[in-house]
Amino acid sequence: MKRFTIYTTALLLGLSLSLQAQVNSERKTMSEGVYEAQVIQIPNLDAKAVGNLWEDFMKDNYNARTKYNRKTKEYFTDDASIAGIGMGNTIDIYTTVEDKSGGSELSMWINLGGAYLSRREQGDRYLEAEKMLISFGLETAKETVRLDVKAQEKAWRT
């Protein structure tokens, strides 16, 4: 029981550290050109796991279907209806996930239907997209803890 308390405390500490998600803005290359991307670092999860979580996140939270394009190595969400970002119009979301040391990096571009989302041009919409990525960061932190608990349970059984 004492070991369980120690492991639980360690996991909660790890969760609190990983919940400090920060979204950065960078001009990055994607299949449609070079545009401003919102970038979030995801610790302790590989690119494949993050990609699967992204597909589930978009489906569960926005009822939007996301497909992976092997040729461009991007996840594409077509005609997503996100009120705070699209302002009544549908949007297209392009996402890449790359393995980085200690985890992965997710980059997101949003096509508003004629222009890509930019902090300078659409500040209020940009903040909504940032909130969306922070919410996704919380989901990845939950998954990390779930995997850690599963590994600890497996270790106890042996």
XYZ file of N, CA and C in Angstrom:
474
model
N 0.823 -1.193 0.000
C 0.000 0.000 0.000
C 0.868 1.259 0.000
N 1.968 1.207 0.760
C 2.862 2.355 0.824
C 3.488 2.619 -0.551
N 3.845 1.529 -1.265
C 4.420 1.683 -2.607
C 3.408 2.335 -3.545
N 2.146 1.912 -3.419
C 1.094 2.469 -4.264
C 0.985 3.977 -4.049
N 1.035 4.419 -2.801
C 0.949 5.842 -2.479
C 2.130 6.599 -3.070
N 3.304 6.027 -2.981
C 4.496 6.674 -3.535
C 4.379 6.793 -5.048
N 3.983 5.713 -5.716
C 3.835 5.751 -7.169
C 2.742 6.720 -7.599
N 1.641 6.731 -6.890
C 0.552 7.645 -7.219
C 0.999 9.091 -7.071
N 1.718 9.390 -6.008
C 2.232 10.743 -5.802
C 3.188 11.128 -6.923
N 4.062 10.216 -7.300
C 5.007 10.490 -8.386
C 4.270 10.732 -9.700
N 3.245 9.949 -9.966
C 2.472 10.129 -11.195
C 1.748 11.466 -11.208
N 1.158 11.839 -10.094
C 0.455 13.119 -10.030
C 1.422 14.286 -10.181
N 2.611 14.165 -9.620
C 3.624 15.198 -9.784
C 4.019 15.301 -11.251
N 4.226 14.153 -11.884
C 4.554 14.144 -13.306
C 3.449 14.745 -14.145
N 2.214 14.449 -13.789
C 1.074 15.005 -14.513
C 1.033 16.516 -14.378
N 1.248 17.019 -13.180
C 1.191 18.465 -12.979
C 2.299 19.171 -13.758
N 3.452 18.543 -13.867
C 4.535 19.140 -14.646
C 4.225 19.122 -16.130
N 3.607 18.043 -16.610
C 3.321 17.941 -18.034
C 2.092 18.744 -18.434
N 1.288 19.191 -17.475
C 0.106 19.983 -17.796
C 0.453 21.429 -18.115
N 1.687 21.802 -17.928
C 2.095 23.163 -18.206
C 2.360 23.316 -19.702
N 1.319 23.037 -20.483
C 1.428 23.081 -21.936
C 1.570 24.523 -22.399
N 2.453 24.712 -23.353
C 2.647 26.028 -23.918
C 2.569 25.912 -25.426
N 1.776 26.770 -26.018
C 1.612 26.784 -27.463
C 2.470 27.913 -28.010
N 3.329 27.572 -28.964
C 4.188 28.558 -29.606
C 3.724 28.781 -31.033
N 4.098 29.903 -31.581
C 3.765 30.233 -32.960
C 5.050 30.271 -33.781
N 5.055 29.534 -34.908
C 6.228 29.496 -35.785
C 5.763 29.467 -37.232
N 6.551 30.052 -38.117
C 6.292 29.893 -39.551
C 6.962 28.594 -39.965
N 6.146 27.665 -40.470
C 6.656 26.347 -40.827
C 6.114 25.930 -42.186
N 6.847 25.018 -42.802
C 6.445 24.484 -44.098
C 5.450 23.354 -43.916
N 4.413 23.378 -44.746
C 3.429 22.298 -44.793
C 3.086 22.056 -46.258
N 2.158 21.165 -46.539
C 1.874 20.770 -47.918
C 1.378 21.919 -48.790
N 0.777 22.938 -48.204
C 0.217 24.053 -48.968
C 1.157 25.256 -49.056
N 2.312 25.191 -48.406
C 3.248 26.308 -48.425
C 3.824 26.569 -47.043
N 4.270 27.810 -46.824
C 4.828 28.206 -45.532
C 3.839 29.162 -44.864
N 3.331 28.747 -43.722
C 2.346 29.541 -42.994
C 2.642 29.480 -41.501
N 1.959 30.350 -40.759
C 2.107 30.368 -39.309
C 1.425 29.141 -38.711
N 2.183 28.398 -37.921
C 1.662 27.193 -37.270
C 1.641 27.404 -35.765
N 0.701 26.753 -35.129
C 0.689 26.685 -33.677
C 1.345 25.363 -33.313
N 2.322 25.418 -32.415
C 3.145 24.253 -32.102
C 3.073 23.969 -30.605
N 2.877 22.685 -30.268
C 2.851 22.265 -28.870
C 3.762 21.052 -28.707
N 4.536 21.049 -27.631
C 5.413 19.922 -27.306
C 4.623 18.925 -26.463
N 4.690 17.655 -26.826
C 4.003 16.594 -26.092
C 5.071 15.677 -25.493
N 5.285 15.732 -24.177
C 6.319 14.891 -23.567
C 5.870 13.444 -23.410
N 6.832 12.537 -23.514
C 6.668 11.114 -23.175
C 5.733 10.313 -24.067
N 5.338 10.823 -25.213
C 4.523 10.053 -26.158
C 5.151 10.158 -27.539
N 5.171 9.032 -28.267
C 5.735 9.062 -29.610
C 4.720 9.636 -30.602
N 5.201 9.926 -31.817
C 4.381 10.581 -32.833
C 3.151 9.759 -33.204
N 3.292 8.452 -33.283
C 2.154 7.612 -33.662
C 1.043 7.691 -32.617
N 1.408 7.613 -31.351
C 0.411 7.699 -30.272
C -0.271 9.065 -30.270
N 0.510 10.127 -30.471
C -0.054 11.478 -30.496
C -0.992 11.634 -31.691
N -0.600 11.081 -32.838
C -1.469 11.143 -34.017
C -2.799 10.451 -33.785
N -2.761 9.283 -33.173
C -4.003 8.562 -32.865
C -4.860 9.348 -31.873
N -4.219 9.933 -30.873
C -4.954 10.752 -29.905
C -5.572 11.979 -30.576
N -4.851 12.568 -31.541
C -5.363 13.742 -32.261
C -6.630 13.381 -33.045
N -6.595 12.250 -33.741
C -7.776 11.814 -34.490
C -8.966 11.624 -33.554
N -8.736 10.966 -32.428
C -9.808 10.740 -31.450
C -10.302 12.058 -30.846
N -9.374 12.957 -30.544
C -9.723 14.250 -29.951
C -10.632 15.047 -30.883
N -10.283 15.110 -32.154
C -11.088 15.864 -33.115
C -12.467 15.235 -33.290
N -12.517 13.917 -33.312
C -13.798 13.221 -33.471
C -14.678 13.403 -32.237
N -14.107 13.206 -31.057
C -14.882 13.263 -29.814
C -15.333 14.673 -29.448
N -14.489 15.672 -29.686
C -14.793 17.034 -29.246
C -15.455 17.912 -30.299
N -15.187 17.639 -31.573
C -15.696 18.517 -32.629
C -16.457 17.764 -33.715
N -16.655 16.467 -33.519
C -17.352 15.634 -34.497
C -16.752 15.817 -35.899
N -15.429 15.916 -35.949
C -14.712 16.148 -37.198
C -13.858 14.928 -37.526
N -13.936 14.505 -38.753
C -13.170 13.335 -39.172
C -11.792 13.766 -39.668
N -10.777 13.122 -39.144
C -9.394 13.426 -39.494
C -8.784 12.225 -40.190
N -8.088 12.490 -41.302
C -7.425 11.420 -42.050
C -5.937 11.723 -42.139
N -5.145 10.648 -42.142
C -3.695 10.791 -42.292
C -3.336 10.613 -43.761
N -2.576 11.559 -44.308
C -2.107 11.491 -45.686
C -0.645 11.038 -45.656
N -0.397 9.820 -46.100
C 0.970 9.276 -46.052
C 1.934 10.033 -46.951
N 1.425 10.545 -48.064
C 2.285 11.248 -49.011
C 2.836 12.544 -48.402
N 1.976 13.324 -47.770
C 2.406 14.596 -47.185
C 2.797 14.470 -45.716
N 2.506 13.298 -45.126
C 2.760 13.042 -43.704
C 2.035 14.051 -42.814
N 0.792 14.345 -43.206
C -0.043 15.283 -42.462
C -1.382 14.647 -42.118
N -1.933 15.100 -41.015
C -3.313 14.773 -40.673
C -4.160 15.916 -41.219
N -5.258 15.577 -41.889
C -6.116 16.588 -42.507
C -7.538 16.438 -41.990
N -8.059 17.514 -41.444
C -9.440 17.554 -40.975
C -10.187 18.500 -41.897
N -11.106 17.955 -42.682
C -11.826 18.722 -43.698
C -13.163 19.214 -43.155
N -13.459 20.465 -43.416
C -14.756 21.067 -43.087
C -15.155 20.896 -41.626
N -14.236 21.194 -40.735
C -14.545 21.140 -39.301
C -15.371 22.365 -38.925
N -16.336 22.158 -38.075
C -17.195 23.249 -37.622
C -16.856 23.564 -36.163
N -15.976 24.543 -35.979
C -15.553 24.967 -34.646
C -15.924 26.443 -34.522
N -16.987 26.716 -33.792
C -17.597 28.049 -33.760
C -16.614 29.164 -33.416
N -15.799 28.980 -32.401
C -14.888 30.031 -31.964
C -13.788 30.359 -32.952
N -13.500 29.429 -33.857
C -12.437 29.651 -34.837
C -13.024 29.996 -36.200
N -14.012 29.230 -36.644
C -14.594 29.430 -37.967
C -15.608 30.546 -38.039
N -16.136 30.978 -36.901
C -17.150 32.040 -36.848
C -18.316 31.765 -37.798
N -18.833 30.546 -37.740
C -19.975 30.177 -38.574
C -19.606 29.476 -39.862
N -18.347 29.499 -40.236
C -17.882 28.820 -41.445
C -17.089 27.578 -41.058
N -16.998 26.639 -41.989
C -16.170 25.461 -41.733
C -14.711 25.802 -42.008
N -13.825 25.068 -41.366
C -12.388 25.286 -41.522
C -11.709 23.968 -41.860
N -10.526 24.057 -42.430
C -9.689 22.889 -42.690
C -8.475 22.978 -41.768
N -8.146 21.849 -41.143
C -7.025 21.818 -40.204
C -5.976 20.835 -40.712
N -4.756 21.318 -40.843
C -3.615 20.493 -41.225
C -2.742 20.338 -39.985
N -2.317 19.106 -39.721
C -1.515 18.840 -38.528
C -0.378 17.889 -38.869
N 0.808 18.182 -38.364
C 1.920 17.238 -38.454
C 2.359 16.891 -37.041
N 2.846 15.667 -36.882
C 3.374 15.220 -35.595
C 4.743 14.613 -35.859
N 5.755 15.131 -35.170
C 7.125 14.653 -35.348
C 7.675 14.159 -34.016
N 8.462 13.084 -34.089
C 9.162 12.611 -32.894
C 10.270 13.599 -32.552
N 10.345 13.966 -31.309
C 11.407 14.828 -30.785
C 11.990 14.132 -29.565
N 13.140 14.591 -29.112
C 13.741 13.950 -27.936
C 12.819 14.121 -26.732
N 12.507 13.008 -26.087
C 11.650 13.041 -24.913
C 10.165 13.134 -25.203
N 9.776 12.992 -26.458
C 8.352 13.068 -26.785
C 8.125 13.379 -28.248
N 7.174 14.254 -28.521
C 6.878 14.632 -29.896
C 6.397 16.079 -29.954
N 6.272 16.565 -31.185
C 5.863 17.944 -31.416
C 4.716 17.946 -32.413
N 3.617 18.595 -32.053
C 2.465 18.704 -32.933
C 2.393 20.127 -33.461
N 2.300 20.257 -34.792
C 2.150 21.564 -35.433
C 0.796 21.601 -36.126
N 0.075 22.715 -35.983
C -1.267 22.819 -36.539
C -1.413 24.112 -37.341
N -1.949 23.962 -38.553
C -2.283 25.090 -39.403
C -3.787 25.061 -39.636
N -4.421 26.223 -39.632
C -5.866 26.280 -39.851
C -6.158 27.169 -41.049
N -6.805 26.573 -42.058
C -7.242 27.302 -43.243
C -8.665 27.774 -42.988
N -8.828 29.082 -42.943
C -10.134 29.669 -42.651
C -11.010 29.779 -43.896
N -10.502 29.339 -45.037
C -11.253 29.447 -46.285
C -10.818 30.677 -47.059
N -9.564 30.762 -47.366
C -9.032 31.903 -48.093
C -7.777 32.459 -47.442
N -7.628 32.230 -46.177
C -6.445 32.689 -45.443
C -6.158 31.701 -44.323
N -4.899 31.619 -43.967
C -4.515 30.769 -42.840
C -4.534 31.592 -41.556
N -4.903 30.930 -40.475
C -5.011 31.582 -39.173
C -3.669 32.197 -38.787
N -3.720 33.440 -38.349
C -2.520 34.173 -37.967
C -2.799 34.959 -36.687
N -1.836 34.977 -35.803
C -1.987 35.710 -34.542
C -2.224 37.200 -34.817
N -1.535 37.737 -35.780
C -1.620 39.165 -36.070
C -2.954 39.547 -36.714
N -3.431 38.706 -37.633
C -4.636 39.036 -38.396
C -5.936 38.647 -37.696
N -5.940 37.507 -37.010
C -7.163 37.001 -36.367
C -6.863 36.640 -34.912
N -6.540 37.622 -34.104
C -6.112 37.389 -32.726
C -7.112 36.628 -31.876
N -8.410 36.960 -31.993
C -9.421 36.283 -31.174
C -9.586 34.825 -31.580
N -9.568 34.560 -32.866
C -9.675 33.179 -33.355
C -8.427 32.384 -32.979
N -7.283 33.056 -33.035
C -6.019 32.415 -32.688
C -6.049 31.933 -31.236
N -6.603 32.740 -30.345
C -6.698 32.350 -28.937
C -7.593 31.130 -28.758
N -8.667 31.040 -29.528
C -9.546 29.865 -29.460
C -8.806 28.610 -29.923
N -8.012 28.743 -30.982
C -7.231 27.603 -31.469
C -6.177 27.204 -30.439
N -5.602 28.195 -29.776
C -4.617 27.925 -28.725
C -5.266 27.157 -27.571
N -6.477 27.553 -27.191
C -7.212 26.841 -26.137
C -7.478 25.396 -26.549
N -7.783 25.205 -27.827
C -8.032 23.857 -28.335
C -6.779 22.994 -28.180
N -5.616 23.539 -28.512
C -4.370 22.778 -28.389
C -4.009 22.515 -26.930
N -4.281 23.458 -26.057
C -4.018 23.232 -24.631
C -4.920 22.121 -24.110
N -6.167 22.115 -24.554
C -7.087 21.038 -24.176
C -6.573 19.694 -24.682
N -6.031 19.689 -25.901
C -5.441 18.461 -26.435
C -4.226 18.051 -25.603
N -3.432 19.021 -25.176
C -2.288 18.729 -24.313
C -2.710 18.047 -23.022
N -3.839 18.465 -22.468
C -4.366 17.815 -21.261
C -4.747 16.364 -21.545
N -5.333 16.117 -22.708
C -5.700 14.748 -23.082
C -4.461 13.864 -23.212
N -3.384 14.422 -23.774
C -2.160 13.626 -23.901
C -1.546 13.356 -22.531
N -1.650 14.320 -21.622
C -1.138 14.105 -20.258
C -1.922 12.998 -19.563
N -3.236 12.979 -19.757
C -4.065 11.909 -19.183
C -3.652 10.552 -19.739
N -3.383 10.507 -21.036
C -2.966 9.250 -21.663
C -1.618 8.796 -21.116
N -0.699 9.732 -20.914
C 0.607 9.398 -20.348
C 0.448 8.787 -18.959
N -0.393 9.382 -18.138
C -0.625 8.852 -16.790
C -1.280 7.482 -16.873
N -2.250 7.324 -17.771
C -2.915 6.028 -17.935
C -1.903 4.946 -18.302
N -0.984 5.264 -19.211
C 0.041 4.296 -19.609
C 1.005 4.002 -18.460
N 1.350 5.026 -17.672
C 2.227 4.820 -16.514
C 1.572 3.925 -15.470
N 0.301 4.155 -15.202
C -0.423 3.325 -14.233
C -0.485 1.886 -14.728
N -0.753 1.725 -16.016
C -0.814 0.382 -16.605
C 0.532 -0.333 -16.456
N 1.628 0.388 -16.694
C 2.963 -0.201 -16.554
C 3.253 -0.570 -15.100
N 2.839 0.278 -14.163
C 3.050 -0.015 -12.742
C 2.240 -1.233 -12.300
N 1.009 -1.330 -12.776
C 0.181 -2.491 -12.434
C 0.800 -3.774 -12.974
N 1.338 -3.689 -14.181
C 1.987 -4.855 -14.784
C 3.233 -5.243 -13.984
N 3.990 -4.247 -13.531
C 5.202 -4.513 -12.747
C 4.857 -5.156 -11.406
N 3.759 -4.770 -10.809
C 3.354 -5.347 -9.527
C 2.937 -6.802 -9.659
N 2.376 -7.144 -10.794
C 1.913 -8.517 -11.008
C 3.071 -9.496 -11.162
N 4.197 -8.999 -11.608
C 5.338 -9.900 -11.826
C 6.253 -9.977 -10.639
